[in-house]
């Protein structure tokens, strides 16, 4: 049984397959009905959501399935009953389980007991559905370069210790990209994930590096990315972070250091004037609305791939 719990659950070759499938599903959204029946997909949220809920619900319906949203606050998974018991129960109702939760160990446990494929819709450590959508978006905007995404430089600015920093390292390395992550002292990626990204990059011709200086990190980048400085669950640290992160704001100065045709991504929600300037977020190099739409196509692809 295959799951999608972190980006490196797909090999580089499988990543290409899933991205190809996403492009195919985007071109013909109603042509494939792998969930016909309809089969039910459970989508559980232990944290806030907008894009993830909307894109999974719409996408599962387009695949012929029945999306069943489960409120994690009501279910109280791991408190009211064990993760293993919830997994066994939901696995008897649904063909696949999608979960947004806290620590990665929770979704690992869900996958161990569910008996159906489990997809990570964001944990504290990874957000692999977002990076699938992002790679699809980069492909679309960078055209048919020889080698696809390979060789492009992708820079992530901000909280490099957060789920997005980790997921860009792993997924970008798998795509053969040169991934740079840049954040303040104390906000660096987990060394084990960086090492894993480097091991993947060794096989794809990509690279994975920490570049502390945000200006150097942005130099010549084909793709410039940021994310909120305050991830869900870190709200108590918001006042301390605002000043520390200021030099990493993705603004006109940093964008000017990127390639002339650099594109800007942001997984949203965005805070204009904080991690990104309004001019950059709403400017001509931003492809964030395509990126948000592509969540649906990318997630349809991973669901189709896992249940095929
Ligand atoms: N790093 C952010 C991503 C939001 C989609 C968070 O975890 O809140």
Short mmCIF file of C-alpha atoms and ligand atoms in Angstrom, two decimals:
data_model
loop_
_atom_site.label_atom_id
_atom_site.label_comp_id
_atom_site.label_asym_id
_atom_site.label_seq_id
_atom_site.Cartn_x
_atom_site.Cartn_y
_atom_site.Cartn_z
CA UNK A 1 0.00 0.00 0.00
CA UNK A 2 1.46 3.36 -1.03
CA UNK A 3 0.84 6.60 0.89
CA UNK A 4 1.82 10.22 0.26
CA UNK A 5 3.02 11.38 3.66
CA UNK A 6 6.10 13.35 2.63
CA UNK A 7 7.51 14.53 -0.67
CA UNK A 8 10.10 11.79 -0.89
CA UNK A 9 7.42 9.10 -0.84
CA UNK A 10 7.56 9.56 -4.63
CA UNK A 11 10.76 8.68 -6.46
CA UNK A 12 11.97 11.25 -9.01
CA UNK A 13 10.53 9.11 -11.81
CA UNK A 14 7.19 8.76 -10.00
CA UNK A 15 7.09 12.51 -9.43
CA UNK A 16 7.26 13.02 -13.19
CA UNK A 17 4.43 10.49 -13.66
CA UNK A 18 2.22 12.30 -11.15
CA UNK A 19 2.96 15.72 -12.65
CA UNK A 20 2.20 14.40 -16.15
CA UNK A 21 -1.06 12.99 -14.82
CA UNK A 22 -1.90 16.33 -13.17
CA UNK A 23 -1.40 18.14 -16.49
CA UNK A 24 -3.60 15.56 -18.20
CA UNK A 25 -6.35 15.93 -15.58
CA UNK A 26 -6.14 19.71 -15.84
CA UNK A 27 -6.67 19.53 -19.60
CA UNK A 28 -9.60 17.11 -19.23
CA UNK A 29 -11.01 17.57 -15.70
CA UNK A 30 -14.00 15.23 -16.06
CA UNK A 31 -12.50 12.58 -18.34
CA UNK A 32 -11.25 10.26 -15.59
CA UNK A 33 -13.47 8.86 -12.83
CA UNK A 34 -11.28 6.58 -10.71
CA UNK A 35 -13.54 7.16 -7.67
CA UNK A 36 -16.71 6.27 -9.55
CA UNK A 37 -19.26 4.58 -7.30
CA UNK A 38 -18.98 7.05 -5.69
CA UNK A 39 -16.16 5.97 -3.41
CA UNK A 40 -15.73 8.10 -0.30
CA UNK A 41 -12.57 10.01 0.58
CA UNK A 42 -12.30 11.19 4.21
CA UNK A 43 -10.69 14.65 4.55
CA UNK A 44 -9.81 15.51 8.15
CA UNK A 45 -8.75 18.91 9.45
CA UNK A 46 -7.05 19.43 12.80
CA UNK A 47 -5.91 22.92 11.67
CA UNK A 48 -7.51 25.80 9.72
CA UNK A 49 -8.03 25.49 5.97
CA UNK A 50 -9.44 27.18 2.90
CA UNK A 51 -7.58 26.07 -0.24
CA UNK A 52 -7.02 22.54 0.95
CA UNK A 53 -10.65 21.87 1.81
CA UNK A 54 -11.96 23.57 -1.34
CA UNK A 55 -9.52 21.88 -3.70
CA UNK A 56 -9.90 18.38 -2.23
CA UNK A 57 -13.70 18.56 -2.12
CA UNK A 58 -13.96 19.88 -5.68
CA UNK A 59 -11.27 17.54 -6.99
CA UNK A 60 -12.73 14.39 -5.42
CA UNK A 61 -16.14 15.25 -6.87
CA UNK A 62 -14.53 15.70 -10.30
CA UNK A 63 -13.00 12.21 -9.95
CA UNK A 64 -16.49 10.78 -9.41
CA UNK A 65 -16.04 10.38 -5.64
CA UNK A 66 -17.76 11.52 -2.46
CA UNK A 67 -15.70 13.90 -0.29
CA UNK A 68 -16.44 13.43 3.44
CA UNK A 69 -15.06 16.31 5.48
CA UNK A 70 -14.31 15.36 9.10
CA UNK A 71 -13.87 18.13 11.67
CA UNK A 72 -10.81 17.27 13.71
CA UNK A 73 -12.05 19.42 16.60
CA UNK A 74 -15.13 17.22 16.90
CA UNK A 75 -13.28 13.96 16.32
CA UNK A 76 -10.44 14.88 18.75
CA UNK A 77 -8.18 12.28 17.21
CA UNK A 78 -5.64 10.95 19.68
CA UNK A 79 -7.56 12.36 22.67
CA UNK A 80 -11.12 11.06 22.48
CA UNK A 81 -9.85 7.87 20.89
CA UNK A 82 -6.53 6.65 19.60
CA UNK A 83 -5.20 7.48 16.14
CA UNK A 84 -5.06 3.74 15.41
CA UNK A 85 -8.75 3.26 16.23
CA UNK A 86 -9.79 6.27 14.14
CA UNK A 87 -7.68 4.91 11.27
CA UNK A 88 -9.38 1.51 11.46
CA UNK A 89 -12.85 3.07 11.55
CA UNK A 90 -12.30 5.55 8.71
CA UNK A 91 -10.52 2.91 6.65
CA UNK A 92 -13.78 0.91 6.68
CA UNK A 93 -15.78 3.90 5.37
CA UNK A 94 -13.42 5.51 2.90
CA UNK A 95 -11.16 4.45 0.02
CA UNK A 96 -8.55 7.02 0.96
CA UNK A 97 -7.85 9.34 3.91
CA UNK A 98 -6.53 12.90 3.63
CA UNK A 99 -5.37 14.51 6.88
CA UNK A 100 -4.12 17.95 7.93
CA UNK A 101 -2.64 17.60 11.38
CA UNK A 102 0.19 18.50 13.73
CA UNK A 103 3.22 16.26 14.16
CA UNK A 104 4.24 13.94 11.32
CA UNK A 105 4.16 10.98 13.72
CA UNK A 106 0.35 11.30 13.81
CA UNK A 107 -0.06 10.77 10.08
CA UNK A 108 2.53 7.98 10.10
CA UNK A 109 0.36 6.20 12.68
CA UNK A 110 -2.80 6.81 10.64
CA UNK A 111 -1.12 5.26 7.61
CA UNK A 112 0.04 2.25 9.62
CA UNK A 113 -3.52 1.31 10.66
CA UNK A 114 -5.91 2.69 8.00
CA UNK A 115 -5.68 -0.11 5.45
CA UNK A 116 -6.24 2.51 2.71
CA UNK A 117 -3.87 5.09 1.20
CA UNK A 118 -3.27 8.19 3.34
CA UNK A 119 -2.37 11.62 1.95
CA UNK A 120 -0.70 14.40 3.95
CA UNK A 121 -2.67 17.66 3.62
CA UNK A 122 -0.05 19.47 5.77
CA UNK A 123 1.73 18.56 8.96
CA UNK A 124 4.16 20.61 11.04
CA UNK A 125 6.99 19.06 8.99
CA UNK A 126 5.73 18.75 5.38
CA UNK A 127 3.13 20.00 2.88
CA UNK A 128 3.70 17.71 -0.11
CA UNK A 129 0.40 18.43 -1.89
CA UNK A 130 1.35 22.10 -2.05
CA UNK A 131 4.74 21.38 -3.58
CA UNK A 132 3.18 19.08 -6.19
CA UNK A 133 0.93 21.99 -7.19
CA UNK A 134 3.92 24.32 -7.21
CA UNK A 135 6.01 22.09 -9.47
CA UNK A 136 3.06 21.85 -11.85
CA UNK A 137 2.81 25.65 -11.85
CA UNK A 138 6.53 26.08 -12.48
CA UNK A 139 6.34 23.63 -15.39
CA UNK A 140 3.49 25.61 -16.92
CA UNK A 141 5.25 28.95 -16.64
CA UNK A 142 8.73 27.84 -17.59
CA UNK A 143 7.46 26.07 -20.68
CA UNK A 144 8.93 23.05 -22.34
CA UNK A 145 12.56 23.46 -21.40
CA UNK A 146 14.75 20.50 -22.24
CA UNK A 147 14.98 18.50 -19.03
CA UNK A 148 11.73 19.92 -17.68
CA UNK A 149 12.25 21.41 -14.25
CA UNK A 150 15.81 20.15 -13.96
CA UNK A 151 18.43 22.86 -13.66
CA UNK A 152 16.06 25.62 -12.56
CA UNK A 153 16.96 27.50 -9.40
CA UNK A 154 14.23 27.74 -6.77
CA UNK A 155 14.69 29.96 -3.73
CA UNK A 156 12.56 29.80 -0.60
CA UNK A 157 12.79 32.83 1.70
CA UNK A 158 11.49 32.97 5.26
CA UNK A 159 10.92 30.30 7.87
CA UNK A 160 13.17 27.61 6.43
CA UNK A 161 12.37 25.40 9.43
CA UNK A 162 8.70 25.17 8.50
CA UNK A 163 6.84 22.55 6.51
CA UNK A 164 7.19 24.46 3.23
CA UNK A 165 10.97 24.80 3.55
CA UNK A 166 11.27 21.05 4.07
CA UNK A 167 8.90 20.16 1.26
CA UNK A 168 10.67 22.42 -1.26
CA UNK A 169 14.01 20.84 -0.36
CA UNK A 170 12.75 17.31 -0.99
CA UNK A 171 10.50 17.94 -4.00
CA UNK A 172 12.86 20.37 -5.72
CA UNK A 173 15.77 17.96 -5.33
CA UNK A 174 13.64 15.15 -6.79
CA UNK A 175 12.85 17.38 -9.77
CA UNK A 176 16.58 18.02 -10.34
CA UNK A 177 16.29 21.67 -9.35
CA UNK A 178 18.79 23.78 -7.44
CA UNK A 179 17.00 24.54 -4.20
CA UNK A 180 18.15 27.34 -1.93
CA UNK A 181 16.47 27.97 1.40
CA UNK A 182 17.16 31.17 3.27
CA UNK A 183 15.95 32.19 6.70
CA UNK A 184 17.20 33.84 9.88
CA UNK A 185 19.40 32.12 12.42
CA UNK A 186 17.36 29.60 14.36
CA UNK A 187 14.95 29.05 11.48
CA UNK A 188 16.89 26.53 9.43
CA UNK A 189 15.64 23.20 8.09
CA UNK A 190 15.94 19.97 10.00
CA UNK A 191 19.49 18.71 9.20
CA UNK A 192 18.16 15.22 8.45
CA UNK A 193 15.78 16.57 5.82
CA UNK A 194 18.53 18.69 4.28
CA UNK A 195 20.76 15.59 4.13
CA UNK A 196 17.94 13.58 2.56
CA UNK A 197 17.40 16.32 -0.05
CA UNK A 198 21.12 16.29 -0.85
CA UNK A 199 21.07 12.51 -1.27
CA UNK A 200 18.13 12.81 -3.68
CA UNK A 201 19.80 15.68 -5.54
CA UNK A 202 22.94 13.57 -6.01
CA UNK A 203 20.87 11.26 -8.18
CA UNK A 204 19.01 13.92 -10.16
CA UNK A 205 21.71 16.52 -10.84
CA UNK A 206 20.02 19.04 -8.56
CA UNK A 207 21.30 20.57 -5.35
CA UNK A 208 20.02 21.63 -1.94
CA UNK A 209 21.64 24.37 0.06
CA UNK A 210 21.12 26.83 2.87
CA UNK A 211 22.08 30.35 1.78
CA UNK A 212 21.78 32.56 4.84
CA UNK A 213 21.94 35.92 3.06
CA UNK A 214 18.56 36.59 1.38
CA UNK A 215 20.15 38.72 -1.36
CA UNK A 216 22.63 36.01 -2.31
CA UNK A 217 19.86 33.41 -2.14
CA UNK A 218 17.74 35.40 -4.60
CA UNK A 219 20.54 36.04 -7.10
CA UNK A 220 19.60 34.62 -10.51
CA UNK A 221 16.72 32.52 -9.11
CA UNK A 222 14.13 31.31 -11.62
CA UNK A 223 11.52 30.85 -8.92
CA UNK A 224 11.21 32.96 -5.77
CA UNK A 225 8.96 31.70 -3.01
CA UNK A 226 7.91 32.72 0.45
CA UNK A 227 5.35 31.67 3.05
CA UNK A 228 3.87 33.18 6.19
CA UNK A 229 6.43 33.84 8.92
CA UNK A 230 3.92 32.46 11.45
CA UNK A 231 2.85 28.94 10.59
CA UNK A 232 -0.31 27.50 12.12
CA UNK A 233 0.47 26.63 15.72
CA UNK A 234 3.22 29.28 16.04
CA UNK A 235 0.88 32.23 16.67
CA UNK A 236 2.33 32.89 20.13
CA UNK A 237 5.68 33.78 18.51
CA UNK A 238 4.27 36.33 16.06
CA UNK A 239 5.48 39.55 17.69
CA UNK A 240 9.05 38.24 18.10
CA UNK A 241 9.25 37.02 14.54
CA UNK A 242 8.17 40.15 12.65
CA UNK A 243 11.46 42.04 13.23
CA UNK A 244 13.77 39.03 12.92
CA UNK A 245 12.35 38.05 9.54
CA UNK A 246 12.20 41.55 8.00
CA UNK A 247 15.31 41.19 5.73
CA UNK A 248 13.75 38.04 4.21
CA UNK A 249 10.66 39.86 2.95
CA UNK A 250 10.10 38.99 -0.71
CA UNK A 251 9.91 42.52 -2.08
CA UNK A 252 10.89 44.44 -5.21
CA UNK A 253 14.58 44.54 -4.19
CA UNK A 254 14.91 40.79 -3.80
CA UNK A 255 12.79 40.11 -6.88
CA UNK A 256 15.12 42.34 -8.94
CA UNK A 257 18.01 40.04 -8.01
CA UNK A 258 16.24 37.03 -9.50
CA UNK A 259 16.29 36.07 -13.18
CA UNK A 260 14.54 38.60 -15.45
CA UNK A 261 11.74 36.11 -16.05
CA UNK A 262 11.59 34.86 -12.46
CA UNK A 263 8.19 33.80 -11.18
CA UNK A 264 6.84 34.26 -7.66
CA UNK A 265 4.98 31.61 -5.68
CA UNK A 266 3.24 31.77 -2.30
CA UNK A 267 1.15 28.94 -0.89
CA UNK A 268 -1.20 31.41 0.81
CA UNK A 269 -2.60 32.75 3.07
CA UNK A 270 -0.39 35.79 2.41
CA UNK A 271 0.26 38.78 4.64
CA UNK A 272 1.08 41.75 2.40
CA UNK A 273 3.72 43.97 3.95
CA UNK A 274 5.05 41.11 6.08
CA UNK A 275 6.65 38.14 4.26
CA UNK A 276 5.85 39.63 0.83
CA UNK A 277 5.24 43.14 -0.48
CA UNK A 278 1.85 43.86 -2.03
CA UNK A 279 3.60 44.96 -5.23
CA UNK A 280 5.29 41.58 -5.67
CA UNK A 281 2.31 39.46 -4.63
CA UNK A 282 -0.04 41.31 -6.95
CA UNK A 283 2.57 42.06 -9.62
CA UNK A 284 3.15 40.61 -13.10
CA UNK A 285 5.70 37.99 -12.01
CA UNK A 286 3.34 36.45 -9.46
CA UNK A 287 1.63 33.21 -10.51
CA UNK A 288 -0.07 32.56 -7.18
CA UNK A 289 -3.62 32.19 -8.50
CA UNK A 290 -2.50 29.51 -10.95
CA UNK A 291 -0.66 27.91 -8.05
CA UNK A 292 -3.83 27.93 -5.91
CA UNK A 293 -5.89 26.42 -8.75
CA UNK A 294 -3.26 23.76 -9.34
CA UNK A 295 -3.82 22.32 -5.88
CA UNK A 296 -6.93 20.66 -7.29
CA UNK A 297 -5.24 19.20 -10.35
CA UNK A 298 -2.18 18.00 -8.42
CA UNK A 299 -4.28 16.39 -5.69
CA UNK A 300 -6.53 14.68 -8.23
CA UNK A 301 -3.36 13.26 -9.74
CA UNK A 302 -1.94 11.88 -6.50
CA UNK A 303 -5.33 10.38 -5.55
CA UNK A 304 -5.65 8.78 -9.00
CA UNK A 305 -2.07 7.49 -8.82
CA UNK A 306 -2.47 6.01 -5.32
CA UNK A 307 -5.81 4.31 -6.05
CA UNK A 308 -5.01 3.06 -9.57
N1 LIG B 1 3.71 27.11 6.75
C1 LIG B 1 2.29 27.37 6.69
C2 LIG B 1 1.71 26.83 5.42
C3 LIG B 1 0.26 27.20 5.20
C4 LIG B 1 -0.35 26.55 3.98
C5 LIG B 1 1.62 26.77 7.91
O1 LIG B 1 1.95 25.66 8.30
O2 LIG B 1 0.74 27.43 8.47
#
